[in-house]
Short mmCIF file of C-alpha atoms in Angstrom, two decimals:
data_model
loop_
_atom_site.label_atom_id
_atom_site.label_comp_id
_atom_site.label_asym_id
_atom_site.label_seq_id
_atom_site.Cartn_x
_atom_site.Cartn_y
_atom_site.Cartn_z
CA MET I 1 -24.03 -16.63 66.38
CA PRO I 2 -23.54 -14.12 63.51
CA LEU I 3 -21.68 -15.30 60.46
CA HIS I 4 -18.54 -13.40 59.54
CA ARG I 5 -16.58 -13.49 56.33
CA PRO I 6 -12.87 -14.22 56.74
CA ALA I 7 -10.72 -11.11 56.47
CA THR I 8 -9.55 -10.43 52.94
CA SER I 9 -5.83 -10.45 52.39
CA THR I 10 -4.69 -6.87 51.79
CA TRP I 11 -2.10 -7.80 49.18
CA LEU I 12 -4.64 -9.80 47.17
CA ARG I 13 -7.15 -6.95 47.20
CA TRP I 14 -4.58 -4.43 45.96
CA ALA I 15 -3.26 -6.87 43.36
CA VAL I 16 -6.79 -7.16 41.98
CA HIS I 17 -7.19 -3.39 41.81
CA LEU I 18 -3.79 -2.93 40.18
CA ILE I 19 -4.72 -5.48 37.49
CA LEU I 20 -8.10 -3.85 36.84
CA GLY I 21 -6.67 -0.33 36.91
CA LEU I 22 -3.90 -1.15 34.44
CA SER I 23 -6.40 -2.88 32.16
CA VAL I 24 -8.59 0.24 32.13
CA GLY I 25 -5.54 2.38 31.35
CA HIS I 26 -4.40 0.07 28.58
CA ALA I 27 -7.87 0.02 27.02
CA LEU I 28 -8.12 3.82 27.05
CA VAL I 29 -4.72 4.21 25.38
CA MET I 30 -5.55 1.61 22.72
CA VAL I 31 -8.98 2.91 21.70
CA THR I 32 -8.32 6.65 22.01
CA ARG I 33 -5.52 8.97 20.95
CA LEU I 34 -3.99 9.15 24.43
CA PRO I 35 -0.19 8.71 24.32
CA GLY I 36 1.31 5.60 25.88
CA TRP I 37 2.73 7.44 28.89
CA CYS I 38 -0.84 8.11 30.07
CA LEU I 39 -1.43 4.42 30.78
CA PRO I 40 -0.58 4.54 34.55
CA LEU I 41 -2.90 7.50 35.22
CA PRO I 42 -6.22 5.59 35.02
CA ALA I 43 -4.64 2.84 37.14
CA LEU I 44 -3.76 5.39 39.83
CA VAL I 45 -7.28 6.85 39.71
CA TRP I 46 -8.80 3.37 39.98
CA CYS I 47 -6.62 2.42 42.94
CA ALA I 48 -7.38 5.74 44.65
CA LEU I 49 -11.12 5.14 44.29
CA ALA I 50 -10.71 1.55 45.46
CA GLY I 51 -8.88 2.72 48.58
CA TRP I 52 -11.38 5.50 49.30
CA LYS I 53 -14.47 3.31 48.79
CA ARG I 54 -12.79 0.20 50.20
CA TRP I 55 -13.78 -1.86 47.17
CA GLY I 56 -13.32 -5.52 47.93
CA ALA I 57 -13.32 -5.02 51.70
CA PRO I 58 -16.73 -3.66 52.80
CA PRO I 59 -18.46 -4.75 56.02
CA PRO I 60 -20.50 -7.78 54.88
CA PRO I 61 -24.24 -7.34 55.48
CA ARG I 62 -24.83 -11.02 54.85
CA LEU I 63 -23.03 -14.20 53.92
CA ARG I 64 -21.23 -13.78 50.61
CA VAL I 65 -22.76 -15.68 47.68
CA GLN I 66 -20.49 -17.27 45.10
CA VAL I 67 -21.59 -15.74 41.78
CA ILE I 68 -20.52 -15.73 38.15
CA PRO I 69 -20.52 -12.06 37.11
CA TRP I 70 -22.78 -10.99 34.27
CA ALA I 71 -20.08 -8.71 32.92
CA LEU I 72 -17.56 -11.49 32.19
CA ALA I 73 -18.66 -12.01 28.58
CA PRO I 74 -18.88 -8.27 27.79
CA LEU I 75 -15.42 -7.83 29.32
CA ALA I 76 -14.09 -10.63 27.13
CA PHE I 77 -15.55 -8.97 24.02
CA TRP I 78 -13.90 -5.71 25.03
CA GLY I 79 -10.67 -7.66 25.39
CA ILE I 80 -10.99 -8.82 21.77
CA TYR I 81 -11.66 -5.27 20.60
CA VAL I 82 -8.72 -3.83 22.53
CA TYR I 83 -6.44 -6.56 21.15
CA LEU I 84 -7.49 -5.63 17.61
CA ALA I 85 -6.91 -1.94 18.37
CA ASN I 86 -3.49 -2.77 19.81
CA SER I 87 -2.59 -4.80 16.72
CA PHE I 88 -3.99 -2.56 14.01
CA GLY I 89 -4.43 0.90 15.51
CA GLN I 90 -7.92 1.44 14.14
CA VAL I 91 -10.37 -1.44 14.11
CA ASP I 92 -12.22 -1.91 10.83
CA MET I 93 -14.82 -4.62 11.38
CA GLY I 94 -15.16 -4.94 7.62
CA ALA I 95 -11.62 -6.31 7.59
CA VAL I 96 -12.53 -8.84 10.28
CA TYR I 97 -15.61 -10.05 8.39
CA PHE I 98 -13.79 -10.22 5.06
CA HIS I 99 -10.78 -12.15 6.34
CA LEU I 100 -12.99 -14.64 8.17
CA GLN I 101 -14.74 -15.38 4.90
CA ALA I 102 -11.90 -14.99 2.39
CA GLY I 103 -9.51 -16.98 4.56
CA ILE I 104 -6.37 -16.24 6.52
CA ALA I 105 -4.38 -19.29 5.47
CA LYS I 106 -0.69 -18.66 4.86
CA HIS I 107 -0.70 -15.28 6.54
CA GLY I 108 2.62 -13.89 7.71
CA GLY I 109 1.60 -12.80 11.16
CA SER I 110 3.27 -15.65 13.01
CA GLU I 111 5.25 -13.17 15.10
CA ARG I 112 1.91 -12.06 16.59
CA SER I 113 1.23 -15.55 17.94
CA VAL I 114 3.24 -14.98 21.12
CA ALA I 115 1.55 -11.62 21.61
CA ALA I 116 -1.85 -13.26 21.18
CA ILE I 117 -1.00 -15.90 23.78
CA LEU I 118 0.20 -13.27 26.26
CA TYR I 119 -2.87 -11.16 25.60
CA THR I 120 -5.13 -14.16 26.23
CA ALA I 121 -3.34 -14.89 29.51
CA ALA I 122 -3.69 -11.25 30.57
CA MET I 123 -7.39 -11.28 29.71
CA LEU I 124 -7.95 -14.41 31.80
CA LEU I 125 -6.18 -12.67 34.69
CA ILE I 126 -8.45 -9.63 34.30
CA LEU I 127 -11.57 -11.81 34.27
CA ALA I 128 -10.37 -13.63 37.38
CA ALA I 129 -9.66 -10.32 39.13
CA TYR I 130 -13.11 -8.96 38.28
CA THR I 131 -14.77 -12.19 39.43
CA TRP I 132 -12.95 -11.91 42.75
CA LEU I 133 -14.07 -8.29 43.18
CA VAL I 134 -17.74 -9.10 42.51
CA ARG I 135 -17.66 -12.02 44.90
CA ALA I 136 -15.85 -10.04 47.58
CA ASP I 137 -17.94 -6.86 47.48
CA TYR I 138 -21.74 -6.94 47.58
CA ARG I 139 -21.84 -3.45 46.06
CA TRP I 140 -20.17 -4.73 42.89
CA GLN I 141 -22.73 -7.55 42.78
CA ARG I 142 -25.39 -4.86 42.55
CA TRP I 143 -23.52 -2.91 39.87
CA ASP I 144 -22.53 -5.96 37.82
CA HIS I 145 -25.75 -6.16 35.76
CA TRP I 146 -25.57 -2.48 34.82
CA LEU I 147 -21.88 -2.71 33.97
CA ALA I 148 -22.56 -5.67 31.68
CA PHE I 149 -25.20 -3.64 29.83
CA VAL I 150 -22.95 -0.58 29.47
CA LEU I 151 -20.01 -2.66 28.21
CA LEU I 152 -22.19 -4.33 25.60
CA VAL I 153 -23.80 -1.20 24.16
CA ALA I 154 -20.51 0.74 24.24
CA ASN I 155 -18.47 -1.88 22.35
CA PRO I 156 -17.82 -0.59 18.80
CA MET I 157 -17.87 -4.17 17.48
CA PHE I 158 -21.52 -4.59 18.40
CA TYR I 159 -22.39 -1.12 17.17
CA SER I 160 -21.00 -1.97 13.75
CA MET I 161 -22.64 -5.40 13.67
CA GLY I 162 -25.96 -3.88 14.73
CA GLN I 163 -25.90 -1.33 11.94
CA ARG I 164 -25.04 -3.91 9.31
CA GLY I 165 -27.66 -6.33 10.59
CA ALA I 166 -30.33 -3.64 10.62
CA ALA I 167 -29.46 -2.68 7.06
CA VAL I 168 -29.83 -6.27 5.90
CA VAL I 169 -33.28 -6.87 7.41
CA THR I 170 -34.77 -3.46 6.56
CA ASP I 171 -35.10 -1.59 3.27
CA PRO I 172 -31.78 -1.65 1.42
CA GLY I 173 -29.57 1.41 1.61
CA THR I 174 -28.94 2.70 -1.91
CA TRP I 175 -27.06 5.98 -1.39
CA LEU I 176 -23.73 4.72 -2.75
CA GLU I 177 -25.32 2.57 -5.45
CA ARG I 178 -27.10 5.62 -6.89
CA ARG I 179 -23.75 7.36 -7.25
CA TYR I 180 -21.94 4.41 -8.78
CA VAL I 181 -20.83 4.83 -12.42
CA GLU I 182 -19.96 1.67 -14.33
CA PRO I 183 -16.26 1.89 -15.32
CA VAL I 184 -16.13 2.21 -19.10
CA ILE I 185 -13.37 3.25 -21.49
CA LEU I 186 -15.10 5.25 -24.21
CA LYS I 187 -11.99 5.98 -26.25
CA ALA I 188 -8.37 4.83 -26.15
CA PRO I 189 -5.29 6.40 -27.74
CA PRO I 190 -3.93 4.66 -30.87
CA GLN I 191 -0.98 3.32 -28.86
CA PRO I 192 -2.06 3.03 -25.24
CA PRO I 193 0.77 3.16 -22.70
CA ASN I 194 2.08 0.37 -20.54
CA LEU I 195 1.30 0.50 -16.83
CA LEU I 196 3.60 -0.14 -13.89
CA LEU I 197 1.51 -0.05 -10.71
CA ILE I 198 3.46 -0.41 -7.46
CA TYR I 199 1.67 -0.76 -4.13
CA LEU I 200 3.80 0.16 -1.13
CA GLU I 201 2.59 -1.74 1.90
CA SER I 202 1.48 0.69 4.63
CA LEU I 203 3.76 3.47 3.34
CA GLU I 204 1.44 6.42 3.79
CA ARG I 205 2.37 9.94 2.73
CA THR I 206 2.18 11.13 6.33
CA TYR I 207 5.80 9.95 6.60
CA ALA I 208 6.81 12.78 4.24
CA ASP I 209 6.81 15.22 7.19
CA GLU I 210 10.54 15.60 7.87
CA ALA I 211 9.93 17.36 11.19
CA ARG I 212 8.40 14.18 12.60
CA PHE I 213 9.97 11.41 10.54
CA GLY I 214 13.30 12.72 9.29
CA ASP I 215 14.43 11.38 5.93
CA ALA I 216 12.32 8.21 6.00
CA TYR I 217 10.33 9.35 2.94
CA ALA I 218 13.24 11.08 1.17
CA ASP I 219 13.60 8.66 -1.75
CA LEU I 220 9.92 8.88 -2.59
CA ALA I 221 10.11 12.67 -2.24
CA ALA I 222 12.87 12.59 -4.86
CA LEU I 223 10.59 10.67 -7.22
CA GLU I 224 7.82 13.20 -6.58
CA ALA I 225 9.92 15.91 -8.25
CA ASP I 226 9.13 14.32 -11.63
CA ALA I 227 5.58 13.20 -10.85
CA VAL I 228 2.02 14.32 -10.45
CA VAL I 229 1.60 14.14 -6.69
CA PHE I 230 -1.81 13.74 -5.05
CA ASP I 231 -1.17 14.84 -1.48
CA ASN I 232 -4.62 14.63 0.10
CA VAL I 233 -5.78 11.05 -0.49
CA ARG I 234 -7.69 10.07 2.64
CA GLN I 235 -8.90 6.69 3.85
CA LEU I 236 -12.52 5.58 4.10
CA ASP I 237 -13.85 2.64 6.07
CA ASN I 238 -13.62 -0.64 4.16
CA THR I 239 -10.52 0.55 2.30
CA GLY I 240 -8.02 0.23 5.14
CA TRP I 241 -6.34 -3.14 4.58
CA THR I 242 -4.41 -4.54 1.64
CA MET I 243 -7.19 -6.24 -0.32
CA ALA I 244 -9.56 -3.37 0.40
CA GLY I 245 -7.01 -0.78 -0.69
CA MET I 246 -6.28 -2.59 -3.95
CA ILE I 247 -9.96 -3.07 -4.73
CA ALA I 248 -10.78 0.56 -3.89
CA SER I 249 -8.03 1.80 -6.21
CA GLN I 250 -8.71 -0.68 -9.04
CA CYS I 251 -12.51 -0.96 -8.88
CA GLY I 252 -13.52 2.44 -7.50
CA THR I 253 -15.50 0.95 -4.63
CA PRO I 254 -14.94 0.12 -0.98
CA LEU I 255 -14.58 -3.56 -0.17
CA MET I 256 -17.87 -4.19 1.57
CA PRO I 257 -17.65 -7.84 2.70
CA ALA I 258 -20.33 -10.27 1.56
CA GLY I 259 -21.10 -10.94 5.22
CA LEU I 260 -24.74 -11.62 6.02
CA LEU I 261 -25.68 -11.13 2.36
CA HIS I 262 -23.67 -14.14 1.23
CA ASP I 263 -25.88 -17.13 0.46
CA SER I 264 -23.27 -19.45 1.99
CA GLN I 265 -21.81 -17.08 4.50
CA PHE I 266 -19.86 -19.72 6.40
CA GLU I 267 -18.16 -21.15 3.32
CA PRO I 268 -14.92 -19.81 1.82
CA LEU I 269 -15.24 -17.39 -1.07
CA HIS I 270 -14.52 -18.67 -4.56
CA HIS I 271 -14.74 -15.25 -6.25
CA VAL I 272 -13.89 -11.74 -5.08
CA VAL I 273 -16.15 -8.81 -6.06
CA PRO I 274 -17.36 -10.54 -9.24
CA GLY I 275 -20.14 -7.99 -9.82
CA VAL I 276 -18.01 -4.99 -10.79
CA ALA I 277 -15.57 -4.21 -13.57
CA CYS I 278 -12.09 -3.32 -12.34
CA LEU I 279 -8.82 -2.11 -13.83
CA GLY I 280 -7.77 -5.56 -15.04
CA ASP I 281 -11.07 -6.12 -16.83
CA LEU I 282 -10.87 -2.78 -18.62
CA LEU I 283 -7.26 -3.24 -19.75
CA ALA I 284 -7.84 -6.85 -20.82
CA GLY I 285 -10.52 -5.58 -23.17
CA LEU I 286 -7.84 -3.51 -24.90
CA GLY I 287 -5.42 -6.41 -25.29
CA TYR I 288 -3.14 -5.74 -22.31
CA ARG I 289 -0.99 -8.57 -20.99
CA GLN I 290 -1.20 -8.41 -17.21
CA THR I 291 0.90 -9.76 -14.36
CA PHE I 292 0.51 -9.40 -10.61
CA MET I 293 3.54 -10.02 -8.37
CA GLY I 294 3.75 -10.03 -4.59
CA GLY I 295 6.11 -11.59 -2.09
CA ALA I 296 3.35 -13.01 0.13
CA SER I 297 1.07 -15.93 -0.61
CA THR I 298 -1.66 -15.27 -3.16
CA GLU I 299 -3.91 -17.60 -1.14
CA PHE I 300 -4.13 -15.12 1.73
CA ALA I 301 -7.37 -13.09 1.93
CA GLY I 302 -8.52 -13.92 -1.60
CA LYS I 303 -5.70 -12.02 -3.31
CA GLY I 304 -5.11 -14.59 -6.03
CA LEU I 305 -8.84 -15.01 -6.59
CA PHE I 306 -9.27 -11.28 -7.12
CA TYR I 307 -6.56 -10.97 -9.75
CA GLU I 308 -7.57 -14.17 -11.54
CA ASP I 309 -11.23 -13.11 -11.55
CA HIS I 310 -10.34 -9.72 -13.01
CA ALA I 311 -8.39 -10.79 -16.07
CA TYR I 312 -4.76 -10.92 -14.94
CA ASP I 313 -2.87 -13.49 -17.02
CA ARG I 314 -0.20 -14.28 -14.43
CA VAL I 315 -0.64 -14.13 -10.66
CA LEU I 316 2.67 -14.72 -8.90
CA GLY I 317 3.17 -14.93 -5.16
CA ARG I 318 5.28 -16.76 -2.65
CA GLU I 319 4.35 -20.19 -3.99
CA GLN I 320 5.41 -19.32 -7.53
CA LEU I 321 8.44 -17.12 -6.76
CA ALA I 322 10.23 -18.71 -3.79
CA GLY I 323 11.72 -21.42 -6.01
CA ARG I 324 13.59 -18.76 -8.01
CA LEU I 325 15.60 -17.56 -5.01
CA ASP I 326 19.35 -18.17 -5.01
CA ASP I 327 19.11 -18.60 -1.23
CA PRO I 328 15.97 -20.66 -0.50
CA ASP I 329 16.09 -19.61 3.16
CA TYR I 330 15.99 -15.89 2.38
CA LEU I 331 12.33 -15.53 3.34
CA ASN I 332 10.38 -13.77 6.07
CA SER I 333 7.17 -14.93 7.72
CA TRP I 334 5.11 -13.44 4.87
CA GLY I 335 7.29 -14.47 1.96
CA LEU I 336 9.95 -12.85 -0.23
CA TYR I 337 11.90 -9.78 0.81
CA ASP I 338 11.45 -6.86 -1.52
CA ASP I 339 14.97 -6.82 -2.95
CA SER I 340 14.22 -10.32 -4.26
CA LEU I 341 10.72 -9.38 -5.41
CA TYR I 342 11.87 -6.25 -7.23
CA ALA I 343 14.65 -8.15 -9.02
CA MET I 344 12.04 -10.62 -10.27
CA ALA I 345 9.69 -7.77 -11.20
CA GLU I 346 12.49 -6.28 -13.30
CA GLU I 347 12.83 -9.57 -15.17
CA GLU I 348 9.06 -9.74 -15.64
CA ALA I 349 9.03 -6.21 -17.08
CA LYS I 350 11.72 -7.27 -19.57
CA ARG I 351 9.67 -10.32 -20.56
CA LEU I 352 6.52 -8.27 -21.06
CA ASP I 353 8.37 -5.58 -23.01
CA ARG I 354 9.85 -8.10 -25.46
CA GLN I 355 6.36 -9.07 -26.60
CA ASP I 356 4.00 -7.08 -28.76
CA GLY I 357 1.22 -5.00 -27.29
CA PRO I 358 0.76 -3.01 -24.08
CA TRP I 359 1.32 -4.52 -20.66
CA ASN I 360 0.32 -3.97 -17.04
CA LEU I 361 2.67 -5.05 -14.26
CA THR I 362 1.20 -4.70 -10.77
CA VAL I 363 3.58 -5.19 -7.83
CA LEU I 364 2.77 -5.34 -4.11
CA ASN I 365 5.70 -4.98 -1.71
CA LEU I 366 5.77 -5.65 2.04
CA THR I 367 8.85 -3.97 3.57
CA ALA I 368 6.91 -1.49 5.73
CA HIS I 369 4.32 -3.98 6.98
CA ALA I 370 3.38 -3.40 10.61
CA PRO I 371 4.45 -3.74 13.33
CA ALA I 372 8.20 -3.37 12.59
CA GLY I 373 8.56 -4.05 8.89
CA TYR I 374 10.64 -6.59 6.96
CA PRO I 375 13.74 -4.71 5.75
CA ALA I 376 15.72 -6.47 3.04
CA ARG I 377 19.41 -7.33 3.22
CA ALA I 378 20.11 -4.76 0.52
CA CYS I 379 19.06 -2.01 2.92
CA GLN I 380 21.58 -2.92 5.60
CA ALA I 381 24.49 -1.70 3.49
CA ASN I 382 22.59 1.52 2.88
CA GLN I 383 21.20 2.07 6.40
CA GLY I 384 23.05 -0.19 8.83
CA GLU I 385 21.44 -2.79 11.09
CA HIS I 386 17.73 -2.75 11.92
CA ASP I 387 16.86 -2.85 15.62
CA GLY I 388 13.77 -4.97 14.95
CA VAL I 389 11.40 -2.26 16.21
CA ASP I 390 11.86 1.03 14.34
CA ILE I 391 9.29 1.27 11.55
CA LEU I 392 11.03 4.34 10.09
CA TYR I 393 13.97 2.12 9.13
CA ALA I 394 11.55 -0.09 7.17
CA VAL I 395 9.83 2.93 5.58
CA LYS I 396 13.17 4.30 4.39
CA CYS I 397 14.16 0.86 3.11
CA SER I 398 10.91 0.48 1.15
CA ALA I 399 11.25 3.95 -0.37
CA TRP I 400 14.90 3.37 -1.34
CA LEU I 401 14.24 -0.02 -2.92
CA THR I 402 11.34 1.43 -4.92
CA ARG I 403 13.35 4.39 -6.19
CA ARG I 404 16.19 2.03 -7.15
CA LEU I 405 13.75 -0.17 -9.09
CA ILE I 406 12.35 2.81 -11.00
CA GLN I 407 15.87 3.99 -11.84
CA ARG I 408 16.96 0.53 -13.02
CA LEU I 409 13.88 0.11 -15.22
CA GLY I 410 14.34 3.60 -16.64
CA ASP I 411 18.01 3.04 -17.39
CA GLN I 412 17.08 -0.04 -19.44
CA GLY I 413 14.43 1.82 -21.43
CA LEU I 414 11.62 -0.25 -19.94
CA LEU I 415 9.59 2.79 -18.87
CA GLU I 416 9.26 4.38 -22.29
CA ASP I 417 5.58 4.77 -23.16
CA THR I 418 4.77 3.68 -19.61
CA LEU I 419 2.70 5.25 -16.87
CA VAL I 420 4.24 4.59 -13.45
CA VAL I 421 1.87 4.72 -10.48
CA ILE I 422 3.20 4.46 -6.92
CA ALA I 423 0.61 4.20 -4.17
CA SER I 424 0.29 3.03 -0.59
CA ASP I 425 -2.25 0.25 -0.28
CA HIS I 426 -3.61 1.78 2.95
CA LEU I 427 -2.60 3.75 6.01
CA THR I 428 -0.33 1.86 8.37
CA MET I 429 -1.51 -0.16 11.34
CA ARG I 430 -0.09 0.49 14.83
CA VAL I 431 3.69 0.88 14.65
CA SER I 432 6.51 2.39 16.71
CA ALA I 433 5.82 5.85 15.24
CA TRP I 434 2.08 5.66 15.96
CA ASP I 435 1.88 8.57 18.40
CA GLN I 436 3.57 10.82 15.84
CA LEU I 437 1.43 9.59 12.93
CA ILE I 438 -1.88 10.39 14.58
CA GLN I 439 -0.95 13.98 15.47
CA THR I 440 -2.38 15.25 12.16
CA PRO I 441 -4.83 14.01 9.51
CA ARG I 442 -3.18 11.15 7.65
CA THR I 443 -2.93 10.70 3.88
CA ASN I 444 -2.03 7.93 1.47
CA THR I 445 0.83 7.99 -1.01
CA LEU I 446 -0.23 8.46 -4.63
CA MET I 447 1.98 9.70 -7.46
CA MET I 448 1.98 9.19 -11.23
CA MET I 449 4.81 9.81 -13.68
CA GLY I 450 5.64 9.20 -17.31
CA ASN I 451 3.30 9.16 -20.33
CA ALA I 452 4.00 12.89 -20.88
CA LEU I 453 2.47 13.94 -17.56
CA THR I 454 3.51 17.38 -16.35
CA PRO I 455 4.84 17.28 -12.76
CA GLN I 456 2.48 19.08 -10.43
CA ARG I 457 0.84 18.81 -7.03
CA ILE I 458 -2.92 18.21 -6.74
CA SER I 459 -4.41 18.74 -3.28
CA THR I 460 -8.05 17.83 -3.97
CA THR I 461 -9.62 15.99 -1.05
CA ALA I 462 -9.84 12.45 -2.37
CA THR I 463 -10.00 8.80 -1.34
CA THR I 464 -8.38 5.70 -2.80
CA MET I 465 -11.60 5.15 -4.80
CA ASP I 466 -10.60 8.16 -6.93
CA THR I 467 -7.42 6.39 -8.06
CA LEU I 468 -9.10 4.32 -10.80
CA PRO I 469 -10.58 7.16 -12.89
CA THR I 470 -7.48 9.29 -12.29
CA LEU I 471 -5.20 6.49 -13.47
CA LEU I 472 -7.33 5.83 -16.56
CA GLU I 473 -7.25 9.48 -17.60
CA ALA I 474 -3.50 9.61 -16.94
CA MET I 475 -3.16 6.75 -19.43
CA GLY I 476 -4.97 8.84 -22.04
CA PHE I 477 -8.31 7.03 -21.91
CA THR I 478 -11.62 8.85 -22.19
CA ILE I 479 -14.05 7.67 -19.50
CA ASP I 480 -17.69 8.35 -18.76
CA TRP I 481 -18.22 11.68 -16.93
CA HIS I 482 -14.57 11.56 -15.67
CA ARG I 483 -15.79 8.84 -13.31
CA ALA I 484 -15.40 5.17 -12.59
CA GLY I 485 -17.14 3.39 -9.75
CA LEU I 486 -17.50 5.90 -6.94
CA GLY I 487 -14.31 7.67 -7.97
CA VAL I 488 -13.83 10.96 -9.76
CA SER I 489 -10.74 11.77 -11.82
CA LEU I 490 -8.49 14.15 -9.92
CA PHE I 491 -7.47 15.65 -13.27
CA SER I 492 -11.02 16.95 -13.72
CA ASN I 493 -12.67 19.90 -12.02
CA ASP I 494 -15.54 17.79 -10.71
CA PRO I 495 -15.79 17.47 -6.92
CA THR I 496 -15.09 14.08 -5.40
CA LEU I 497 -17.54 12.46 -3.02
CA ALA I 498 -15.12 13.24 -0.19
CA GLU I 499 -15.15 16.92 -1.14
CA ARG I 500 -18.90 17.11 -1.51
CA TYR I 501 -20.04 15.14 1.52
CA GLY I 502 -17.04 14.62 3.79
CA LEU I 503 -15.46 11.42 5.05
CA GLU I 504 -17.66 11.05 8.11
CA ALA I 505 -20.86 11.22 6.07
CA LEU I 506 -19.51 8.74 3.51
CA ASN I 507 -18.61 6.29 6.25
CA GLY I 508 -22.09 6.68 7.69
CA TYR I 509 -23.76 5.93 4.36
CA MET I 510 -21.46 2.96 3.87
CA ARG I 511 -22.58 1.39 7.14
CA GLU I 512 -26.18 1.49 5.93
CA GLU I 513 -25.54 0.48 2.31
CA THR I 514 -26.71 -2.87 0.97
CA ALA I 515 -27.41 -2.16 -2.71
CA LEU I 516 -23.78 -1.54 -3.67
CA GLN I 517 -22.75 -4.46 -1.50
CA GLN I 518 -25.10 -6.69 -3.49
CA ARG I 519 -23.63 -5.36 -6.73
CA LEU I 520 -20.11 -6.24 -5.57
CA TRP I 521 -21.06 -9.79 -4.75
CA GLN I 522 -23.43 -10.36 -7.67
CA GLY I 523 -24.19 -14.05 -7.97
CA LEU I 524 -23.14 -14.66 -4.36
CA ALA I 525 -25.83 -12.56 -2.71
CA PRO I 526 -29.55 -11.94 -3.25
CA ALA I 527 -30.23 -9.64 -6.20
CA TYR I 528 -30.73 -5.97 -5.52
CA ARG I 529 -34.39 -4.99 -5.67
CA ASN I 530 -34.59 -1.70 -7.57
CA ASP I 531 -37.10 0.64 -5.99
CA GLY I 532 -38.09 2.05 -9.35
CA GLN I 533 -36.40 5.41 -8.93
CA PRO I 534 -34.98 6.65 -12.23
CA ASP I 535 -31.23 6.99 -12.54
CA SER I 536 -29.99 10.57 -12.62
CA PRO I 537 -26.94 11.81 -14.54
CA PRO I 538 -23.81 11.08 -12.52
CA GLU I 539 -22.73 14.68 -12.54
CA ALA I 540 -25.96 15.88 -10.95
CA PRO I 541 -25.55 16.55 -7.23
CA GLN I 542 -27.85 14.39 -5.16
CA GLN I 543 -28.73 15.53 -1.72
CA PRO I 544 -28.21 13.17 1.21
#
């Protein structure tokens, strides 16, 4: 008597295809620039193909075998990648490697915990649906091996890991290292200026487009009227998260994680980029008193280690500042709101100004942090209630608080003989305005004012690595070849690396680079083996 498989329930078969179709649609929207409304289209195409080919309900040629699909693990890895894309917009594996090593203790992303749980549940449902399909349809059993292979080789996570691994075990890439110029101050003015450096979390200059974002950027635009504005500062790989953005702008290098080069790669870091001189080191050599202030924990992602390693005298974060609050409960999941932080920064500026000698006050805010921001109470009187979703509310709040701080400091005479630098730490992650943000090339905020600078607009194609030499020259310092690290001063006529080679080429060289990576982590990684090639003058163009 022939063996027959029991008839498959129609509703179960279509439920499986709906789950798989929606997952394909969601993945396409997350990893491409397709707008969100396109999500149902791949699901409809999938279900149409499933109905036409009768996937899950073919005539059985033999008794069905219970199998564990080969593609389950590759599907799970794609689930991780899509989750990262959904959370951050663009996945930078350098950020993943760095945070795993530097530590993610005391992060403020607790609101993502529910989303992570729901995402995990959805992924388990997808894996169960695919397992059912492979077991129900002998044709999918035949295709399963090939699908597993395609999913593995197509996953950008493995592509990035493969390139980095290949670079480690083969001859070291030295393209960036050969273009690195040690930051050096050759000459300083008799009375060097103070420095107020404000990092605006995720507040990119793309928001300045009123046609797309209304008046969200208006308060920063008002400050730009009296500033040197750099309106074409692009973002390279390994500069797209907070620590990476600060290191790129203060050290002139991308933050290439220690990763496989680290001698104890599974142990927490105790130093952050110890092999390069950064802004704090240079200013400390001239007698500057330096303070870093941020509302979040300094223990997150090596932030405190970086500033302590690079000659900041005071490093103040949530642990040090929360006790000063009048209302001890006025905190968000990351730490202090920016109205509180800025009030304390004002007091710190007064303290620094009362003492002799120049000072550097570096402040990192968090109002516009993805996904919806953390607007302060002070903004509600100015803007009304926040709906908990609209990032433009948070952008406007951050801009308004920053302009108010600058005005208050100026009114008290605290900005005399002071260079003020306002910069976004990086481009924003995925937010409610994401579809509008990605319509055009995106740029970072960077403006400088004070210290007798003449307001102007500079549109040189640049990256955040060019901030360091530009800032130093704005302070009146003479630096080697108008360069520091991989950056070129935007006040000079010399082309930046981004101008000369383009962002795509620079990102490609970065993926193959190990020599500069070893320089960054000097003492924590094997020493760079020089190939004996003589150094060429930094201004001399070197061909790829």
